[in-house]
């Protein structure tokens, strides 16, 4: 129910945009933005938040799950008669005259905060494929290519949390660079400084990201050329990489980042390609 007397499906029927209406109804009927589990059992089943009865809402279910020692959180929509844009939201258990307790429910209302919370609560990767999924979740400004965890060279290697942690750190820096650029894709003062710090030895230390030597670029050009995840008919020559010293791994990516690109393409993770 989205109002006292209407379900979500009934409310959507009033939309004038036919394509949007069909997409939403298909989403609701085939996949559904709802939990698949049964309602968490609770003997004293009454909850309030901000003075409102939320027993049968998502907040009520989140509170019931927290009582049962499960992880739970909520997403609030911006706008409406009541301002739910607070973190945490406090769910009061029981009637006002007989409270059993209160529960702080982690609450988000922006996409960035949702992605951060989801990434922070994710189970630590135990395989290359789950590492790739974790990177996609944590770093929305990066395009983690499907081939990242599917290349044969990587599949032959046993998973290493040391390598996974290093790859995550490299991706964090690249994601921060993309976020720091101007809205039109040009470099800002901050992103220019990040390039100086991460890609050159201007700070006096070894840069985090380097390109292959001219001789390696010529000798290994075919091996350093990867399918474009946006267009399988195209390829990207990606000799820029981040070093992972454990087991001599490398992470290759498209560089420089095209000005029109909203996400930086991460194209390879695996054993060093340009071995002597």
PDB file of C-alpha atoms in Angstrom:
ATOM      1  CA  UNK A   1       0.000   0.000   0.000  1.00  0.00           C
ATOM      2  CA  UNK A   2       1.328   3.447  -0.910  1.00  0.00           C
ATOM      3  CA  UNK A   3      -1.657   5.329   0.494  1.00  0.00           C
ATOM      4  CA  UNK A   4      -4.406   4.334   2.850  1.00  0.00           C
ATOM      5  CA  UNK A   5      -6.571   2.955   0.031  1.00  0.00           C
ATOM      6  CA  UNK A   6      -4.288   2.316  -2.953  1.00  0.00           C
ATOM      7  CA  UNK A   7      -1.566  -0.154  -3.828  1.00  0.00           C
ATOM      8  CA  UNK A   8       1.509   0.802  -5.803  1.00  0.00           C
ATOM      9  CA  UNK A   9       0.094  -0.860  -8.928  1.00  0.00           C
ATOM     10  CA  UNK A  10      -3.139   1.149  -8.690  1.00  0.00           C
ATOM     11  CA  UNK A  11      -1.239   4.407  -8.236  1.00  0.00           C
ATOM     12  CA  UNK A  12       0.988   3.690 -11.237  1.00  0.00           C
ATOM     13  CA  UNK A  13      -2.069   3.208 -13.442  1.00  0.00           C
ATOM     14  CA  UNK A  14      -2.645   6.972 -13.246  1.00  0.00           C
ATOM     15  CA  UNK A  15       0.672   7.786 -14.942  1.00  0.00           C
ATOM     16  CA  UNK A  16       0.312   9.320 -18.389  1.00  0.00           C
ATOM     17  CA  UNK A  17       3.673   8.068 -19.606  1.00  0.00           C
ATOM     18  CA  UNK A  18       2.713   4.654 -21.020  1.00  0.00           C
ATOM     19  CA  UNK A  19       6.292   3.407 -21.354  1.00  0.00           C
ATOM     20  CA  UNK A  20       7.149   4.329 -17.772  1.00  0.00           C
ATOM     21  CA  UNK A  21       3.909   2.760 -16.533  1.00  0.00           C
ATOM     22  CA  UNK A  22       4.672  -0.541 -18.268  1.00  0.00           C
ATOM     23  CA  UNK A  23       8.254  -0.599 -17.009  1.00  0.00           C
ATOM     24  CA  UNK A  24       7.209  -0.032 -13.411  1.00  0.00           C
ATOM     25  CA  UNK A  25       4.426  -2.624 -13.540  1.00  0.00           C
ATOM     26  CA  UNK A  26       6.808  -5.144 -15.096  1.00  0.00           C
ATOM     27  CA  UNK A  27       9.333  -4.437 -12.347  1.00  0.00           C
ATOM     28  CA  UNK A  28       6.735  -4.882  -9.625  1.00  0.00           C
ATOM     29  CA  UNK A  29       5.154  -8.031 -11.080  1.00  0.00           C
ATOM     30  CA  UNK A  30       8.296  -9.860 -12.229  1.00  0.00           C
ATOM     31  CA  UNK A  31      11.021  -8.862  -9.788  1.00  0.00           C
ATOM     32  CA  UNK A  32       9.466  -6.630  -7.191  1.00  0.00           C
ATOM     33  CA  UNK A  33      11.133  -4.036  -4.974  1.00  0.00           C
ATOM     34  CA  UNK A  34      10.122  -6.062  -1.939  1.00  0.00           C
ATOM     35  CA  UNK A  35      11.749  -8.533   0.396  1.00  0.00           C
ATOM     36  CA  UNK A  36      11.175 -12.181  -0.418  1.00  0.00           C
ATOM     37  CA  UNK A  37      11.255 -13.399   3.183  1.00  0.00           C
ATOM     38  CA  UNK A  38       8.201 -13.763   5.368  1.00  0.00           C
ATOM     39  CA  UNK A  39       7.485 -11.019   7.864  1.00  0.00           C
ATOM     40  CA  UNK A  40       9.728 -11.294  10.921  1.00  0.00           C
ATOM     41  CA  UNK A  41       7.668 -12.611  13.833  1.00  0.00           C
ATOM     42  CA  UNK A  42       7.313 -10.290  16.845  1.00  0.00           C
ATOM     43  CA  UNK A  43       4.904 -10.869  19.714  1.00  0.00           C
ATOM     44  CA  UNK A  44       4.511  -7.194  20.693  1.00  0.00           C
ATOM     45  CA  UNK A  45       4.084  -6.003  17.126  1.00  0.00           C
ATOM     46  CA  UNK A  46       3.670  -2.240  17.229  1.00  0.00           C
ATOM     47  CA  UNK A  47       6.248   0.373  16.161  1.00  0.00           C
ATOM     48  CA  UNK A  48       6.295   4.137  15.835  1.00  0.00           C
ATOM     49  CA  UNK A  49       8.721   6.537  14.172  1.00  0.00           C
ATOM     50  CA  UNK A  50       8.444  10.329  14.394  1.00  0.00           C
ATOM     51  CA  UNK A  51       5.074   9.800  16.048  1.00  0.00           C
ATOM     52  CA  UNK A  52       3.696   7.721  13.171  1.00  0.00           C
ATOM     53  CA  UNK A  53       2.576   4.085  13.201  1.00  0.00           C
ATOM     54  CA  UNK A  54       5.145   2.266  11.044  1.00  0.00           C
ATOM     55  CA  UNK A  55       4.273  -1.280  12.116  1.00  0.00           C
ATOM     56  CA  UNK A  56       3.299  -2.393   8.605  1.00  0.00           C
ATOM     57  CA  UNK A  57       5.915  -0.338   6.760  1.00  0.00           C
ATOM     58  CA  UNK A  58       9.527  -0.968   5.883  1.00  0.00           C
ATOM     59  CA  UNK A  59      10.640   0.757   9.069  1.00  0.00           C
ATOM     60  CA  UNK A  60       8.558  -1.639  11.136  1.00  0.00           C
ATOM     61  CA  UNK A  61      10.114  -4.610   9.369  1.00  0.00           C
ATOM     62  CA  UNK A  62      13.598  -3.144   9.824  1.00  0.00           C
ATOM     63  CA  UNK A  63      12.938  -2.777  13.551  1.00  0.00           C
ATOM     64  CA  UNK A  64      11.632  -6.351  13.834  1.00  0.00           C
ATOM     65  CA  UNK A  65      14.761  -7.635  12.121  1.00  0.00           C
ATOM     66  CA  UNK A  66      17.021  -5.641  14.411  1.00  0.00           C
ATOM     67  CA  UNK A  67      15.238  -7.147  17.415  1.00  0.00           C
ATOM     68  CA  UNK A  68      16.089 -10.551  15.931  1.00  0.00           C
ATOM     69  CA  UNK A  69      19.771  -9.482  15.629  1.00  0.00           C
ATOM     70  CA  UNK A  70      19.692  -9.200  11.829  1.00  0.00           C
ATOM     71  CA  UNK A  71      21.306  -6.379   9.852  1.00  0.00           C
ATOM     72  CA  UNK A  72      18.715  -3.905   8.605  1.00  0.00           C
ATOM     73  CA  UNK A  73      18.504  -0.405   7.214  1.00  0.00           C
ATOM     74  CA  UNK A  74      16.112   1.866   5.349  1.00  0.00           C
ATOM     75  CA  UNK A  75      15.876   4.122   2.312  1.00  0.00           C
ATOM     76  CA  UNK A  76      13.830   7.328   2.542  1.00  0.00           C
ATOM     77  CA  UNK A  77      12.394   9.290  -0.369  1.00  0.00           C
ATOM     78  CA  UNK A  78      12.990  13.033  -0.490  1.00  0.00           C
ATOM     79  CA  UNK A  79       9.845  15.136  -0.018  1.00  0.00           C
ATOM     80  CA  UNK A  80       6.483  14.367   1.526  1.00  0.00           C
ATOM     81  CA  UNK A  81       4.533  15.686   4.475  1.00  0.00           C
ATOM     82  CA  UNK A  82       6.920  14.118   7.007  1.00  0.00           C
ATOM     83  CA  UNK A  83      10.681  14.606   6.792  1.00  0.00           C
ATOM     84  CA  UNK A  84      12.320  11.191   7.103  1.00  0.00           C
ATOM     85  CA  UNK A  85      15.747  12.487   6.050  1.00  0.00           C
ATOM     86  CA  UNK A  86      17.457  11.600   9.307  1.00  0.00           C
ATOM     87  CA  UNK A  87      20.181   9.096  10.069  1.00  0.00           C
ATOM     88  CA  UNK A  88      19.471   7.088  12.074  1.00  0.00           C
ATOM     89  CA  UNK A  89      15.695   6.880  12.185  1.00  0.00           C
ATOM     90  CA  UNK A  90      14.523   5.884  15.654  1.00  0.00           C
ATOM     91  CA  UNK A  91      11.818   3.208  15.765  1.00  0.00           C
ATOM     92  CA  UNK A  92       9.997   3.051  19.096  1.00  0.00           C
ATOM     93  CA  UNK A  93       8.775  -0.421  20.035  1.00  0.00           C
ATOM     94  CA  UNK A  94       5.402  -0.649  21.771  1.00  0.00           C
ATOM     95  CA  UNK A  95       2.632   1.788  22.640  1.00  0.00           C
ATOM     96  CA  UNK A  96       3.648   5.220  24.019  1.00  0.00           C
ATOM     97  CA  UNK A  97       2.486   4.260  27.484  1.00  0.00           C
ATOM     98  CA  UNK A  98       4.404   0.953  27.439  1.00  0.00           C
ATOM     99  CA  UNK A  99       7.635   1.093  25.450  1.00  0.00           C
ATOM    100  CA  UNK A 100       9.729  -2.050  25.115  1.00  0.00           C
ATOM    101  CA  UNK A 101      12.706  -0.314  23.578  1.00  0.00           C
ATOM    102  CA  UNK A 102      13.916   1.854  20.700  1.00  0.00           C
ATOM    103  CA  UNK A 103      16.058   0.961  17.686  1.00  0.00           C
ATOM    104  CA  UNK A 104      18.353   3.172  15.632  1.00  0.00           C
ATOM    105  CA  UNK A 105      17.794   2.226  11.993  1.00  0.00           C
ATOM    106  CA  UNK A 106      20.562   3.284   9.581  1.00  0.00           C
ATOM    107  CA  UNK A 107      18.865   5.444   6.945  1.00  0.00           C
ATOM    108  CA  UNK A 108      19.995   6.826   3.584  1.00  0.00           C
ATOM    109  CA  UNK A 109      18.293   8.967   0.942  1.00  0.00           C
ATOM    110  CA  UNK A 110      20.961   9.591  -1.720  1.00  0.00           C
ATOM    111  CA  UNK A 111      22.383   7.188  -4.265  1.00  0.00           C
ATOM    112  CA  UNK A 112      25.969   7.810  -3.148  1.00  0.00           C
ATOM    113  CA  UNK A 113      25.149   7.054   0.487  1.00  0.00           C
ATOM    114  CA  UNK A 114      23.238   3.917  -0.512  1.00  0.00           C
ATOM    115  CA  UNK A 115      26.188   2.633  -2.558  1.00  0.00           C
ATOM    116  CA  UNK A 116      28.597   3.405   0.287  1.00  0.00           C
ATOM    117  CA  UNK A 117      26.473   1.630   2.898  1.00  0.00           C
ATOM    118  CA  UNK A 118      25.911  -1.345   0.619  1.00  0.00           C
ATOM    119  CA  UNK A 119      29.624  -1.595  -0.070  1.00  0.00           C
ATOM    120  CA  UNK A 120      30.555  -1.240   3.580  1.00  0.00           C
ATOM    121  CA  UNK A 121      28.188  -4.039   4.588  1.00  0.00           C
ATOM    122  CA  UNK A 122      29.246  -6.374   1.785  1.00  0.00           C
ATOM    123  CA  UNK A 123      30.808  -9.693   2.686  1.00  0.00           C
ATOM    124  CA  UNK A 124      34.539  -9.791   1.974  1.00  0.00           C
ATOM    125  CA  UNK A 125      35.220 -11.249  -1.498  1.00  0.00           C
ATOM    126  CA  UNK A 126      36.363 -14.845  -1.642  1.00  0.00           C
ATOM    127  CA  UNK A 127      36.784 -15.177  -5.411  1.00  0.00           C
ATOM    128  CA  UNK A 128      37.760 -13.057  -8.411  1.00  0.00           C
ATOM    129  CA  UNK A 129      34.131 -12.843  -9.527  1.00  0.00           C
ATOM    130  CA  UNK A 130      32.900 -11.610  -6.127  1.00  0.00           C
ATOM    131  CA  UNK A 131      35.795  -9.130  -6.050  1.00  0.00           C
ATOM    132  CA  UNK A 132      34.634  -7.716  -9.393  1.00  0.00           C
ATOM    133  CA  UNK A 133      31.063  -7.395  -8.089  1.00  0.00           C
ATOM    134  CA  UNK A 134      32.299  -5.675  -4.932  1.00  0.00           C
ATOM    135  CA  UNK A 135      34.339  -3.191  -6.965  1.00  0.00           C
ATOM    136  CA  UNK A 136      31.298  -2.389  -9.107  1.00  0.00           C
ATOM    137  CA  UNK A 137      29.242  -1.718  -6.007  1.00  0.00           C
ATOM    138  CA  UNK A 138      31.823   0.371  -4.176  1.00  0.00           C
ATOM    139  CA  UNK A 139      33.006   2.512  -7.082  1.00  0.00           C
ATOM    140  CA  UNK A 140      30.169   3.786  -9.291  1.00  0.00           C
ATOM    141  CA  UNK A 141      32.515   6.076 -11.273  1.00  0.00           C
ATOM    142  CA  UNK A 142      34.395   3.042 -12.597  1.00  0.00           C
ATOM    143  CA  UNK A 143      33.275   0.642 -15.307  1.00  0.00           C
ATOM    144  CA  UNK A 144      34.556  -2.749 -14.198  1.00  0.00           C
ATOM    145  CA  UNK A 145      34.714  -4.717 -17.439  1.00  0.00           C
ATOM    146  CA  UNK A 146      33.015  -8.158 -17.458  1.00  0.00           C
ATOM    147  CA  UNK A 147      36.263  -9.681 -18.695  1.00  0.00           C
ATOM    148  CA  UNK A 148      38.020  -8.535 -15.535  1.00  0.00           C
ATOM    149  CA  UNK A 149      37.200 -11.736 -13.642  1.00  0.00           C
ATOM    150  CA  UNK A 150      36.804 -13.922 -16.728  1.00  0.00           C
ATOM    151  CA  UNK A 151      40.241 -13.742 -18.341  1.00  0.00           C
ATOM    152  CA  UNK A 152      41.955 -17.153 -18.384  1.00  0.00           C
ATOM    153  CA  UNK A 153      45.183 -15.833 -16.860  1.00  0.00           C
ATOM    154  CA  UNK A 154      43.302 -14.733 -13.743  1.00  0.00           C
ATOM    155  CA  UNK A 155      41.116 -17.827 -13.535  1.00  0.00           C
ATOM    156  CA  UNK A 156      44.226 -19.983 -13.271  1.00  0.00           C
ATOM    157  CA  UNK A 157      45.329 -18.074 -10.182  1.00  0.00           C
ATOM    158  CA  UNK A 158      43.968 -18.874  -6.694  1.00  0.00           C
ATOM    159  CA  UNK A 159      42.135 -15.939  -5.121  1.00  0.00           C
ATOM    160  CA  UNK A 160      44.218 -13.736  -2.825  1.00  0.00           C
ATOM    161  CA  UNK A 161      42.714 -11.259  -0.364  1.00  0.00           C
ATOM    162  CA  UNK A 162      46.038  -9.356  -0.442  1.00  0.00           C
ATOM    163  CA  UNK A 163      45.643  -8.785  -4.171  1.00  0.00           C
ATOM    164  CA  UNK A 164      41.947  -8.024  -3.730  1.00  0.00           C
ATOM    165  CA  UNK A 165      42.689  -5.390  -1.072  1.00  0.00           C
ATOM    166  CA  UNK A 166      45.342  -3.750  -3.249  1.00  0.00           C
ATOM    167  CA  UNK A 167      43.037  -3.713  -6.295  1.00  0.00           C
ATOM    168  CA  UNK A 168      40.342  -2.102  -4.133  1.00  0.00           C
ATOM    169  CA  UNK A 169      42.760   0.597  -3.010  1.00  0.00           C
ATOM    170  CA  UNK A 170      43.819   1.314  -6.605  1.00  0.00           C
ATOM    171  CA  UNK A 171      40.182   1.565  -7.667  1.00  0.00           C
ATOM    172  CA  UNK A 172      39.430   3.908  -4.773  1.00  0.00           C
ATOM    173  CA  UNK A 173      42.013   6.407  -6.045  1.00  0.00           C
ATOM    174  CA  UNK A 174      40.730   6.233  -9.621  1.00  0.00           C
ATOM    175  CA  UNK A 175      37.118   6.603  -8.486  1.00  0.00           C
ATOM    176  CA  UNK A 176      38.065   9.674  -6.432  1.00  0.00           C
ATOM    177  CA  UNK A 177      39.789  11.152  -9.480  1.00  0.00           C
ATOM    178  CA  UNK A 178      36.664  10.738 -11.619  1.00  0.00           C
ATOM    179  CA  UNK A 179      34.509  12.298  -8.898  1.00  0.00           C
ATOM    180  CA  UNK A 180      36.884  15.270  -8.627  1.00  0.00           C
ATOM    181  CA  UNK A 181      36.619  16.254 -12.313  1.00  0.00           C
ATOM    182  CA  UNK A 182      34.433  19.149 -13.413  1.00  0.00           C
ATOM    183  CA  UNK A 183      30.889  18.432 -14.565  1.00  0.00           C
ATOM    184  CA  UNK A 184      31.955  18.735 -18.226  1.00  0.00           C
ATOM    185  CA  UNK A 185      34.710  16.155 -17.772  1.00  0.00           C
ATOM    186  CA  UNK A 186      37.570  18.635 -17.704  1.00  0.00           C
ATOM    187  CA  UNK A 187      40.125  18.516 -14.933  1.00  0.00           C
ATOM    188  CA  UNK A 188      39.464  20.602 -11.859  1.00  0.00           C
ATOM    189  CA  UNK A 189      42.151  22.017  -9.596  1.00  0.00           C
ATOM    190  CA  UNK A 190      41.722  18.965  -7.357  1.00  0.00           C
ATOM    191  CA  UNK A 191      41.805  16.370 -10.150  1.00  0.00           C
ATOM    192  CA  UNK A 192      44.888  18.044 -11.664  1.00  0.00           C
ATOM    193  CA  UNK A 193      46.638  17.765  -8.315  1.00  0.00           C
ATOM    194  CA  UNK A 194      45.556  14.121  -8.027  1.00  0.00           C
ATOM    195  CA  UNK A 195      47.063  13.315 -11.442  1.00  0.00           C
ATOM    196  CA  UNK A 196      50.289  14.984 -10.343  1.00  0.00           C
ATOM    197  CA  UNK A 197      50.373  12.947  -7.131  1.00  0.00           C
ATOM    198  CA  UNK A 198      49.232   9.597  -8.547  1.00  0.00           C
ATOM    199  CA  UNK A 199      50.750   9.497 -12.041  1.00  0.00           C
ATOM    200  CA  UNK A 200      54.074  11.335 -11.714  1.00  0.00           C
ATOM    201  CA  UNK A 201      57.034  11.406  -9.344  1.00  0.00           C
ATOM    202  CA  UNK A 202      56.553  15.126  -8.749  1.00  0.00           C
ATOM    203  CA  UNK A 203      55.997  14.484  -5.046  1.00  0.00           C
ATOM    204  CA  UNK A 204      59.317  12.669  -4.746  1.00  0.00           C
ATOM    205  CA  UNK A 205      57.819   9.196  -4.320  1.00  0.00           C
ATOM    206  CA  UNK A 206      57.125   6.395  -6.773  1.00  0.00           C
ATOM    207  CA  UNK A 207      53.839   7.064  -8.610  1.00  0.00           C
ATOM    208  CA  UNK A 208      50.945   4.735  -7.927  1.00  0.00           C
ATOM    209  CA  UNK A 209      50.072   4.455 -11.636  1.00  0.00           C
ATOM    210  CA  UNK A 210      52.549   4.194 -14.503  1.00  0.00           C
ATOM    211  CA  UNK A 211      52.585   3.461 -18.204  1.00  0.00           C
ATOM    212  CA  UNK A 212      54.581   0.784 -19.970  1.00  0.00           C
ATOM    213  CA  UNK A 213      57.902   1.728 -21.556  1.00  0.00           C
ATOM    214  CA  UNK A 214      57.917   2.558 -25.251  1.00  0.00           C
ATOM    215  CA  UNK A 215      59.600  -0.755 -26.030  1.00  0.00           C
ATOM    216  CA  UNK A 216      56.992  -2.724 -24.049  1.00  0.00           C
ATOM    217  CA  UNK A 217      54.191  -0.815 -25.761  1.00  0.00           C
ATOM    218  CA  UNK A 218      55.566  -1.916 -29.126  1.00  0.00           C
ATOM    219  CA  UNK A 219      56.404  -5.493 -28.123  1.00  0.00           C
ATOM    220  CA  UNK A 220      53.181  -6.234 -26.215  1.00  0.00           C
ATOM    221  CA  UNK A 221      50.704  -4.030 -28.056  1.00  0.00           C
ATOM    222  CA  UNK A 222      48.373  -6.946 -28.884  1.00  0.00           C
ATOM    223  CA  UNK A 223      48.427  -8.254 -25.306  1.00  0.00           C
ATOM    224  CA  UNK A 224      47.748  -4.763 -23.921  1.00  0.00           C
ATOM    225  CA  UNK A 225      44.752  -4.227 -26.189  1.00  0.00           C
ATOM    226  CA  UNK A 226      41.380  -5.088 -24.637  1.00  0.00           C
ATOM    227  CA  UNK A 227      37.775  -5.232 -25.790  1.00  0.00           C
ATOM    228  CA  UNK A 228      35.809  -2.067 -25.149  1.00  0.00           C
ATOM    229  CA  UNK A 229      33.067  -3.035 -22.648  1.00  0.00           C
ATOM    230  CA  UNK A 230      30.807  -0.394 -24.227  1.00  0.00           C
ATOM    231  CA  UNK A 231      31.246  -1.672 -27.784  1.00  0.00           C
ATOM    232  CA  UNK A 232      32.529  -5.175 -28.504  1.00  0.00           C
ATOM    233  CA  UNK A 233      33.514  -4.075 -32.030  1.00  0.00           C
ATOM    234  CA  UNK A 234      36.062  -1.657 -30.590  1.00  0.00           C
ATOM    235  CA  UNK A 235      39.263  -2.147 -28.637  1.00  0.00           C
ATOM    236  CA  UNK A 236      41.231  -0.048 -26.158  1.00  0.00           C
ATOM    237  CA  UNK A 237      45.008   0.033 -25.935  1.00  0.00           C
ATOM    238  CA  UNK A 238      45.538   0.260 -22.178  1.00  0.00           C
ATOM    239  CA  UNK A 239      49.177   0.210 -21.130  1.00  0.00           C
ATOM    240  CA  UNK A 240      48.607   2.354 -18.025  1.00  0.00           C
ATOM    241  CA  UNK A 241      48.398   0.247 -14.887  1.00  0.00           C
ATOM    242  CA  UNK A 242      48.578   0.044 -11.135  1.00  0.00           C
ATOM    243  CA  UNK A 243      51.205  -2.244  -9.646  1.00  0.00           C
ATOM    244  CA  UNK A 244      50.352  -5.071  -7.256  1.00  0.00           C
ATOM    245  CA  UNK A 245      53.635  -6.464  -6.003  1.00  0.00           C
ATOM    246  CA  UNK A 246      52.143  -9.596  -4.452  1.00  0.00           C
ATOM    247  CA  UNK A 247      52.569 -12.340  -7.071  1.00  0.00           C
ATOM    248  CA  UNK A 248      53.484  -9.552  -9.553  1.00  0.00           C
ATOM    249  CA  UNK A 249      49.959  -8.578 -10.616  1.00  0.00           C
ATOM    250  CA  UNK A 250      48.814  -5.560 -12.610  1.00  0.00           C
ATOM    251  CA  UNK A 251      45.543  -3.678 -13.042  1.00  0.00           C
ATOM    252  CA  UNK A 252      45.205  -2.004 -16.458  1.00  0.00           C
ATOM    253  CA  UNK A 253      42.749   0.786 -17.253  1.00  0.00           C
ATOM    254  CA  UNK A 254      41.902   3.282 -19.968  1.00  0.00           C
ATOM    255  CA  UNK A 255      44.043   6.404 -19.670  1.00  0.00           C
ATOM    256  CA  UNK A 256      43.800   9.270 -20.060  1.00  0.00           C
ATOM    257  CA  UNK A 257      40.117   9.225 -19.174  1.00  0.00           C
ATOM    258  CA  UNK A 258      38.109  10.600 -22.119  1.00  0.00           C
ATOM    259  CA  UNK A 259      36.532  13.929 -21.297  1.00  0.00           C
ATOM    260  CA  UNK A 260      33.097  12.590 -22.261  1.00  0.00           C
ATOM    261  CA  UNK A 261      33.467   9.484 -20.069  1.00  0.00           C
ATOM    262  CA  UNK A 262      31.270   9.307 -16.983  1.00  0.00           C
ATOM    263  CA  UNK A 263      33.084   6.186 -15.795  1.00  0.00           C
ATOM    264  CA  UNK A 264      36.708   5.127 -16.114  1.00  0.00           C
ATOM    265  CA  UNK A 265      37.138   1.673 -17.680  1.00  0.00           C
ATOM    266  CA  UNK A 266      39.042  -0.956 -15.678  1.00  0.00           C
ATOM    267  CA  UNK A 267      40.025  -3.567 -18.258  1.00  0.00           C
ATOM    268  CA  UNK A 268      42.410  -6.107 -16.762  1.00  0.00           C
ATOM    269  CA  UNK A 269      43.446  -7.612 -13.457  1.00  0.00           C
ATOM    270  CA  UNK A 270      45.930 -10.448 -13.428  1.00  0.00           C
ATOM    271  CA  UNK A 271      49.563 -11.512 -13.690  1.00  0.00           C
ATOM    272  CA  UNK A 272      51.924  -9.000 -15.245  1.00  0.00           C
ATOM    273  CA  UNK A 273      51.574  -9.106 -19.033  1.00  0.00           C
ATOM    274  CA  UNK A 274      54.915  -7.627 -20.068  1.00  0.00           C
ATOM    275  CA  UNK A 275      57.124 -10.320 -18.556  1.00  0.00           C
ATOM    276  CA  UNK A 276      60.634 -10.619 -19.929  1.00  0.00           C
TER     277      UNK A 276
END
